[in-house]
XYZ file of C-alpha atoms in Angstrom:
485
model
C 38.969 96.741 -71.895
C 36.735 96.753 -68.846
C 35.448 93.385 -67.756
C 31.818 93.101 -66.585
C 30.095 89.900 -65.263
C 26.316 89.748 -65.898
C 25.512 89.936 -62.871
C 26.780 93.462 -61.910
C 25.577 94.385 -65.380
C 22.654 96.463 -63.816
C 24.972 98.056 -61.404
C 27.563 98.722 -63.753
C 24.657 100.205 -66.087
C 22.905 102.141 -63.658
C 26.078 103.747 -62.208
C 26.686 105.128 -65.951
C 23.410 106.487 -66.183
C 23.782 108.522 -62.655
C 27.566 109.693 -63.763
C 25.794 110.724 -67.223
C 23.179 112.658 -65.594
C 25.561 114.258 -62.867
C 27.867 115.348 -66.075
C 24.983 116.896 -67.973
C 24.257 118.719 -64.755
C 27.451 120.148 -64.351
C 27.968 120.846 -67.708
C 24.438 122.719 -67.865
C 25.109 124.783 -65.030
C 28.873 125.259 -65.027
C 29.107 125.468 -68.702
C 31.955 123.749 -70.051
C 30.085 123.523 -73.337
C 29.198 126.720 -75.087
C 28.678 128.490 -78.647
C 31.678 130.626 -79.599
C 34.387 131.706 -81.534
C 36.904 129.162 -79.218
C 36.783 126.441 -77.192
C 36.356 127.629 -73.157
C 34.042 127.875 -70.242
C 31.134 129.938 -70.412
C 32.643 132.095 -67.593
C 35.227 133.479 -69.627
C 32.544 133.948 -72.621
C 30.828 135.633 -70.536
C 33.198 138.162 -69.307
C 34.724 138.819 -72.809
C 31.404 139.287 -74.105
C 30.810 141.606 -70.709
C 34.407 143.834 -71.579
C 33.613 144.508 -75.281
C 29.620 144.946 -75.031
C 30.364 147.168 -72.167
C 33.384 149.416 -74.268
C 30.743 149.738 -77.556
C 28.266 150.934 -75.095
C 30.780 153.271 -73.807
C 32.511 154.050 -77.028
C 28.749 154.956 -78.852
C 26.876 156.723 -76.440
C 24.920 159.827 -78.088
C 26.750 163.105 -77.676
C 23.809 165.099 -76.850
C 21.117 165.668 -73.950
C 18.637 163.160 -74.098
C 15.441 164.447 -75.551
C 12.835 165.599 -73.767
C 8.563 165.958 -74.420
C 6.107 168.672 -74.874
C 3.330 167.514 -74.087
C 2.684 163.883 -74.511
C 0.942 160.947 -76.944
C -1.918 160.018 -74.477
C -3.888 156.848 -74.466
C -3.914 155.689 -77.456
C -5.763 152.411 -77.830
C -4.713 150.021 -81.152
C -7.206 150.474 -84.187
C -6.337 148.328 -86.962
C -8.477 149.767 -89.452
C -8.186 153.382 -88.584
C -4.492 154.886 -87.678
C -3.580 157.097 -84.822
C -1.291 160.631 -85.760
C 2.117 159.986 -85.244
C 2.798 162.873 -84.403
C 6.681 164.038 -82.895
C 6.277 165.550 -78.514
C 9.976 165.744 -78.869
C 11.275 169.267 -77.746
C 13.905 170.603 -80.247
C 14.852 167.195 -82.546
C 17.139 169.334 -84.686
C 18.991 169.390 -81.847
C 20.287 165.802 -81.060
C 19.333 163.912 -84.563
C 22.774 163.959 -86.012
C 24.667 163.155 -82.419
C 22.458 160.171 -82.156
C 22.240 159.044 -85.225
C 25.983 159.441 -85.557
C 25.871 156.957 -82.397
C 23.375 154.634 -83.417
C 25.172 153.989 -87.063
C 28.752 153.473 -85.116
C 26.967 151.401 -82.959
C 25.438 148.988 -85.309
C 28.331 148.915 -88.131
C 30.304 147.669 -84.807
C 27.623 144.750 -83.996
C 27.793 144.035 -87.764
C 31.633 144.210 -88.005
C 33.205 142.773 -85.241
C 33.137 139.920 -83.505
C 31.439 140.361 -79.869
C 31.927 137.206 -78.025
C 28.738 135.113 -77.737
C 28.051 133.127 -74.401
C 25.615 130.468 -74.323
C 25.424 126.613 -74.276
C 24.825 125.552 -77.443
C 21.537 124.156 -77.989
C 19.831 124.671 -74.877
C 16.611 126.401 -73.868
C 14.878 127.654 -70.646
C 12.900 130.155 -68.759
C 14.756 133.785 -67.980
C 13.382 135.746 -65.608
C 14.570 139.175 -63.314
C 13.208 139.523 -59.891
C 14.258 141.182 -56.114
C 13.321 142.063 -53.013
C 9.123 142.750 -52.986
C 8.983 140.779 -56.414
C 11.283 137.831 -55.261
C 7.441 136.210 -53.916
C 5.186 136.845 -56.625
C 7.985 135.101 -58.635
C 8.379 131.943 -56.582
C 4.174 131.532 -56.756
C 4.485 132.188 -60.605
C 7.189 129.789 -60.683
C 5.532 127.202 -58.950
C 2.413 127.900 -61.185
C 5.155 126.644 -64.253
C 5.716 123.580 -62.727
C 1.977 122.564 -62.151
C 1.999 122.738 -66.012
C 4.244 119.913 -66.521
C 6.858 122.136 -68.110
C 10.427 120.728 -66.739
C 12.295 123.661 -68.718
C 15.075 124.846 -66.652
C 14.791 128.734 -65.475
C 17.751 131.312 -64.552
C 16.574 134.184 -62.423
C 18.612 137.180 -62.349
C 18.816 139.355 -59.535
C 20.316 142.607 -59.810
C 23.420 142.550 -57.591
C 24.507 140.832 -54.212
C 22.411 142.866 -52.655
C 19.321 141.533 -53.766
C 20.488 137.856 -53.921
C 18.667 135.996 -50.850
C 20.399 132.668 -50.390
C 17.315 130.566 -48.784
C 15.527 131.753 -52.113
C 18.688 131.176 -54.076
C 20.126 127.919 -53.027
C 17.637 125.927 -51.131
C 14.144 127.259 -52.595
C 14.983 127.788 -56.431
C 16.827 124.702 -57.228
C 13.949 122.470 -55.822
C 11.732 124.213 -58.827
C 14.997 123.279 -61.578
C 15.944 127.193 -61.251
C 18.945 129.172 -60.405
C 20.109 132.511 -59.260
C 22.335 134.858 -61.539
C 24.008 138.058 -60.032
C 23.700 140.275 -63.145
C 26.760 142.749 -61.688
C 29.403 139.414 -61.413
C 28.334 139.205 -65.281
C 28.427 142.828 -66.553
C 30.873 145.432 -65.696
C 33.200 147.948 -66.508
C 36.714 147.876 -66.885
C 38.756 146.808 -63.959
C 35.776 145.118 -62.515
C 33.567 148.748 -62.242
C 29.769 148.508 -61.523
C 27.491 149.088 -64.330
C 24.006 150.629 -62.920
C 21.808 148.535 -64.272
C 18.258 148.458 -63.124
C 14.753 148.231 -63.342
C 13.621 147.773 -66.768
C 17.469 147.419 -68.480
C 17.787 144.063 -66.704
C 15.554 142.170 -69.277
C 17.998 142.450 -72.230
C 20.958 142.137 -70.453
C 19.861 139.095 -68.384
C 18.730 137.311 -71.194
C 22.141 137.781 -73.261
C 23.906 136.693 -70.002
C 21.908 133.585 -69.040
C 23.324 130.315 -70.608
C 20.329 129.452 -72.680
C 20.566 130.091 -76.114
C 16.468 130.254 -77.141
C 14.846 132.027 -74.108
C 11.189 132.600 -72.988
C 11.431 135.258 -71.213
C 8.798 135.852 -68.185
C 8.267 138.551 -66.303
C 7.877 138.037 -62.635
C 4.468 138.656 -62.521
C 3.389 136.588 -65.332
C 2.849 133.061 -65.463
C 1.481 130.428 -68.400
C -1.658 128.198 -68.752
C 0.059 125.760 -70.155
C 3.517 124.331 -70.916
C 5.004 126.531 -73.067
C 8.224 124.170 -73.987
C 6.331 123.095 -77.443
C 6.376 126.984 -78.264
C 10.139 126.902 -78.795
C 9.956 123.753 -81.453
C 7.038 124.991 -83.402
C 5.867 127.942 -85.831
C 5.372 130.680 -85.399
C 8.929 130.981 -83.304
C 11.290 128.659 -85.561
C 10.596 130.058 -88.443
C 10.921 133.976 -87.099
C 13.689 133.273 -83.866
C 11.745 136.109 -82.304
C 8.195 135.625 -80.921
C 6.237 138.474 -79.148
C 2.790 139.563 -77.762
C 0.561 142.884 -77.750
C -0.560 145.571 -75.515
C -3.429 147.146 -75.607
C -2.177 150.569 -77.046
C -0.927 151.830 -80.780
C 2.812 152.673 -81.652
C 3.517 155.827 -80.180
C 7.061 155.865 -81.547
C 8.445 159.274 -82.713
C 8.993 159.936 -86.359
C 12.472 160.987 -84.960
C 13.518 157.796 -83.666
C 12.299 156.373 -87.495
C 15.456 159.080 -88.415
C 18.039 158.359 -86.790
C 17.551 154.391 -86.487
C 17.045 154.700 -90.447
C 13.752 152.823 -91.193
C 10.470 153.364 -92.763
C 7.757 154.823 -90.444
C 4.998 151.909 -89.705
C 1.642 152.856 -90.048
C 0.005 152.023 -86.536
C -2.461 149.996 -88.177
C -0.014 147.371 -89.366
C 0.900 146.401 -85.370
C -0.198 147.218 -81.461
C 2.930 148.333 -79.115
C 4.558 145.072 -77.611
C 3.697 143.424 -74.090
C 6.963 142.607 -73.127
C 6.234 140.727 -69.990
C 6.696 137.189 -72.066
C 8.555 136.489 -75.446
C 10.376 134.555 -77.231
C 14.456 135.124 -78.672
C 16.172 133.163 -80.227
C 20.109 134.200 -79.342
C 21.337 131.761 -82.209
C 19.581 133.791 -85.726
C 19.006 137.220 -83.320
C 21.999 138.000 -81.525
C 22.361 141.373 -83.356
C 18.893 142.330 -82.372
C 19.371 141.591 -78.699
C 22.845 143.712 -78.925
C 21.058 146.488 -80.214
C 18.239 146.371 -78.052
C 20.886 146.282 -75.022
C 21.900 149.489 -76.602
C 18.732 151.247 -76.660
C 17.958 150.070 -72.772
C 21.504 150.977 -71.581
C 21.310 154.549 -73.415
C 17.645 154.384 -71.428
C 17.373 158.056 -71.122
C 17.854 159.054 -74.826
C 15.648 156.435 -75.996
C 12.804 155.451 -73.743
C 10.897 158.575 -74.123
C 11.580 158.831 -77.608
C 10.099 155.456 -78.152
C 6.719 155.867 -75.714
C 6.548 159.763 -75.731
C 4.973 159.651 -72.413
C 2.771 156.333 -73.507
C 1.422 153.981 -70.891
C 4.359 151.363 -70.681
C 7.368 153.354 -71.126
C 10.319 151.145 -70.886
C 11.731 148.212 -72.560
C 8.672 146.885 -74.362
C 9.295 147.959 -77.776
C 13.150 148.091 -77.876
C 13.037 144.376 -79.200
C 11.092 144.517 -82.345
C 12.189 148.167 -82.976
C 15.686 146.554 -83.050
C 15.259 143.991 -85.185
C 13.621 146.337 -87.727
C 16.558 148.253 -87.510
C 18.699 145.177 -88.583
C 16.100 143.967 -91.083
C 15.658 140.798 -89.057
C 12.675 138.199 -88.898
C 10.223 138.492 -85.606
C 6.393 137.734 -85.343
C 4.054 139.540 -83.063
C 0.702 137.572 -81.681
C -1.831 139.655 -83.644
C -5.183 138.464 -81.514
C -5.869 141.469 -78.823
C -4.743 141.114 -75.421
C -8.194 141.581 -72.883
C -8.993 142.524 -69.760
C -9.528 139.865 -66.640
C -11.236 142.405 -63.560
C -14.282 143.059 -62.358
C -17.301 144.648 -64.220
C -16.760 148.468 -64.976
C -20.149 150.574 -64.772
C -19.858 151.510 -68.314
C -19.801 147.637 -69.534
C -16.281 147.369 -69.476
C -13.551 145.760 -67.179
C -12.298 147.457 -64.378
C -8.591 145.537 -65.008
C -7.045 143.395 -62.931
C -4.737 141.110 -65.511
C -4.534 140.696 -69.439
C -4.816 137.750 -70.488
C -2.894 136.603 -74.099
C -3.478 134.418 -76.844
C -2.469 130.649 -77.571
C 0.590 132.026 -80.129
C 0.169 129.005 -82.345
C -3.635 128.502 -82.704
C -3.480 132.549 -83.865
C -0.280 131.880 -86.060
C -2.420 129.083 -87.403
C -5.184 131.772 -87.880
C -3.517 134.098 -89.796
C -2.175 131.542 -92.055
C -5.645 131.041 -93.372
C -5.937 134.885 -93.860
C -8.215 134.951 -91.153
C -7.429 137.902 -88.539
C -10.065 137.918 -85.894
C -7.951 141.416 -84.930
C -9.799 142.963 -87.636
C -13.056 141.537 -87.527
C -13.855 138.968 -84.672
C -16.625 137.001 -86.273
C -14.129 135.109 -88.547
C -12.711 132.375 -86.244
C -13.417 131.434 -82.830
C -10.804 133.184 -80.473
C -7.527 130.996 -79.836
C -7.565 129.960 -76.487
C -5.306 132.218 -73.129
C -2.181 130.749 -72.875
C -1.190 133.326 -70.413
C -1.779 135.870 -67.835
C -0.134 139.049 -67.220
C -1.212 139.313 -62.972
C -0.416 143.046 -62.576
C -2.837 144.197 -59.925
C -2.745 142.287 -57.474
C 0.228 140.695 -57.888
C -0.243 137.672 -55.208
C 1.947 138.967 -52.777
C 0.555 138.240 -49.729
C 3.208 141.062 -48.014
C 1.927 143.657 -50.301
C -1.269 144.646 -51.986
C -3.045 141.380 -52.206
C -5.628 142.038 -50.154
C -7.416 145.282 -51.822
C -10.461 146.315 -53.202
C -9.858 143.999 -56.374
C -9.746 141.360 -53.862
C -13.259 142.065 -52.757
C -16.679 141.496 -54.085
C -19.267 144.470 -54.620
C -19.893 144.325 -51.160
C -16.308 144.582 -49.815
C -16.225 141.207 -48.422
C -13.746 138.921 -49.643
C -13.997 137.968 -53.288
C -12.291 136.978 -56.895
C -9.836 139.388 -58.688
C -11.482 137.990 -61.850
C -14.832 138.107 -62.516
C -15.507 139.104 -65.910
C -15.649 138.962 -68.536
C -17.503 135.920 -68.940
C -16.212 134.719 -72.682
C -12.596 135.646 -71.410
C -13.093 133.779 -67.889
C -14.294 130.782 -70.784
C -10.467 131.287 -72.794
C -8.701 130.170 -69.451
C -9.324 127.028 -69.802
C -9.570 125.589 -66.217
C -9.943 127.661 -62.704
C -7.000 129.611 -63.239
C -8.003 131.982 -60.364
C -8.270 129.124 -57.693
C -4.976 127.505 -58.739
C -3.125 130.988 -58.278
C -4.628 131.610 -54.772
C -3.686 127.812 -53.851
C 0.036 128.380 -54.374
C -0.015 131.764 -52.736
C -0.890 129.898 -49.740
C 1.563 127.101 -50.310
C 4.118 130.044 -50.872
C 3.132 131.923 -48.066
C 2.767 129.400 -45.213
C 5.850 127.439 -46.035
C 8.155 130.328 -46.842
C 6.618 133.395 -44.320
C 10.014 133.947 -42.669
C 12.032 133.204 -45.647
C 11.761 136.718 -47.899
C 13.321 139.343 -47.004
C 10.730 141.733 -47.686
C 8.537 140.095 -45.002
C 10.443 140.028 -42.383
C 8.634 142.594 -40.786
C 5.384 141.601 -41.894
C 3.005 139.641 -39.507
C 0.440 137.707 -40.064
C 0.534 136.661 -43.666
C -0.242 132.852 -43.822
C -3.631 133.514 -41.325
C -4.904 136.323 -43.814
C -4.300 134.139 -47.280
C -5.776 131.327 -45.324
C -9.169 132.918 -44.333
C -9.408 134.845 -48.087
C -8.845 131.264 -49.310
C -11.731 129.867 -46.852
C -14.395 132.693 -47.286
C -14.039 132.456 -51.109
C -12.895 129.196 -52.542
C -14.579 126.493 -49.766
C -17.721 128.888 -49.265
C -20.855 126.820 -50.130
C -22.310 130.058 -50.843
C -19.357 131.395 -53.457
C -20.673 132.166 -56.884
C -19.688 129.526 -59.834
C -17.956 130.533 -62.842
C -17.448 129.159 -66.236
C -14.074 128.331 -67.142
C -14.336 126.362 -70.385
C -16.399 126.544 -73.712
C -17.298 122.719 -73.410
């Protein structure tokens, strides 16, 4: 028994309290603790779960070409009152259903079946993220963005390989914001240590099964929230579903084919838009399957991405997630108020678009609860408030196209990305705008030398700087609304 006078009490005390926190730490980031089958480090979870995802990949691949289109399904914008055709741009189907569906079913009796290793901490949540070389700045700016929130949730940004790991970014910059790199090729390979190619839009899924959260907001790199989204992960809509997503502007353009060989129902394109997949919500606990299978469809890219988009706006990732989970009969919820434009006036009364901007999940969850879907017919309910932005031209990176004709007002002097519309400039909340430009300066003065990516740029600091001067300490600059009040 350990004797302790009163008088070193506090010491004794506060010397616990460090050691706790220090322990917590390196059990967060080291992972001693972790959900599985047995009882060892998250390392070795991770690289059993790495050597038998990577063989059912391997083992199930579709014997067959990948499909390819005639022609294509166009732009077609969500209705949810009158469907879109659904109609099949596949060349040939007959020709690779039964390989692929062969596939797919040995695929997903295996997920079911066996027991692929799972590799998380048990219990924990955070922020997953993939972003390299010209991205790696937007990201930091976006990140920074987070913390001015007041959200403390700790974030794990995978980069692709060593090759786009820079360690300023990695070990001096990212842990000052509670965020770490992850080299997504030390995690996933072949047999005998063999590179997978993983890129590009396949590193969502497979980052977020390797990071050592286990419920994950994912955020794209040029995305960032309002507000702190930590409550999202302890309230409804998300624990009751373990799978939270948003909308794009555009309808299902899935082919009937894909329907086949995945055996389920086709969906009517009224019942849902196509998915926005630059920020949701998984829960790896209750949808481990549906990640798994998602992995699948990324990872067999080229057999599934066109069949999924058939030459769609967005072709990619985006809908491999809820598409999955169908698949599996698992739970998800998708956002049902419409994404809308943030840009500049269009001549035809539109927006020329410069961001979306996406609803508060919870105030439209508690919406639709009350039968009341403002998706169908807006005059029902006030719309829920933005809760995030989706900053996809520019991107505020001062090194690339920041400084464009969205950048500029009508008379090509320097000027606001977003100017209209003025009831969606209201749903922000606060001057989002101004707060994004004010961290692309603090991101671009203090770390100018530090990307790689702008190492050969000149200049960048001086030209943020004066944009920043001529539009946002201008007595002259026009006011905008940012609130209802």
């Amino acid at each position: 028994m350990w004797k302790v006078g009163k008088r070193n009490t506090k010491k004794v005390v506060m010397r616990c309290l460090v050691a706790a926190i220090i322990l917590n730490a390196s059990l967060f980031w080291n992972g001693s603790l972790y959900y599985g089958s047995t009882n060892y480090p998250l390392k070795d979870a991770q690289n059993q779960l790495s050597l038998s995802l990577y063989a059912l990949l391997e083992e199930h691949t579709p014997k067959c070409s990948p499909p390819t289109l005639r022609g294509n399904a166009g732009l077609q914008r969500f209705n949810p009152i009158i469907g879109t055709p659904q109609g099949n741009y596949l060349n040939d189907p007959d020709g690779f259903v039964e390989p692929m569906q062969v596939a797919h079913d040995g695929f997903v009796k295996a997920i079911r079946s066996s027991q692929v290793e799972r590799a998380w901490i048990k219990g924990t949540k955070g922020i997953v993220s993939s972003a390299g070389g010209k991205y790696l700045p937007t990201f930091i700016v976006f990140l920074r963005l987070l913390r001015r929130t007041g959200s403390k949730l700790p974030v794990e940004l995978f980069v692709k390989d060593w090759i786009e790991y820079e360690p300023y970014i990695c070990e001096v910059v990212l842990p000052s914001l509670n965020g770490k790199c992850m080299v997504l090729s030390e995690l996933f390979k072949g047999p005998n240590g063999a590179k997978s190619d993983i890129e590009h839009f396949q590193l969502k899924a497979f980052s977020i099964l390797f990071s050592s959260f286990q419920d994950v907001i994912w955020m794209d790199s040029d995305c960032f929230f309002l507000y702190d989204p930590t409550n999202l992960l302890t309230s409804k809509p998300f624990t009751t579903t373990g799978l939270l997503t948003w909308p794009d502007f555009w309808s299902y353009t899935v082919s009937p084919t894909f329907y086949n060989i995945s055996r389920q129902p086709i969906i009517p394109t009224t019942t849902r838009q196509s998915t926005e997949a630059g920020m949701f919500l998984i829960s790896k606990k209750t949808h481990f399957k549906t990640l798994l299978l998602s992995i699948y469809y990324n990872y067999h890219s080229s057999h599934y991405y066109t069949m999924i988009s058939q030459g769609a706006p967005g072709e990619g990732d985006k809908d491999t997630f809820i598409l999955a989970a169908c698949a599996l009969g698992e739970a998800f919820h998708t956002v049902s108020e419409k994404v809308v434009d943030l840009g500049h006036p269009a001549p035809d009364g539109g927006v020329l678009g410069a961001a979306m901007l996406h609803a508060d999940p919870i105030e439209d969850y508690k919406l639709t609860r009350q039968d009341r879907w403002r998706v169908r017919d807006e005059s029902v309910a006030k719309a829920p408030r933005g809760y995030w932005v989706h900053a996809y031209s520019p991107k505020f990176n001062a090194g690339e196209d920041l400084f464009s004709k969205k950048t500029k007002d009508e008379d090509g002097h320097p000027g606001r990305a977003w100017t209209s519309k003025e009831e969606t400039l209201k749903r922000l909340g606060y001057d989002a705008e101004r707060v994004i430009w004010e961290e692309t300066k603090t991101v671009t003065c203090t770390l100018e030398h530090a990307f790689d990516s702008w190492k050969m740029k000149a200049r960048l600091c001086e030209r943020v700087k004066k944009h920043w001067s001529a539009v946002f300490e201008s007595s002259s600059a026009q006011l905008y609304t940012f609130t209802n009040d």
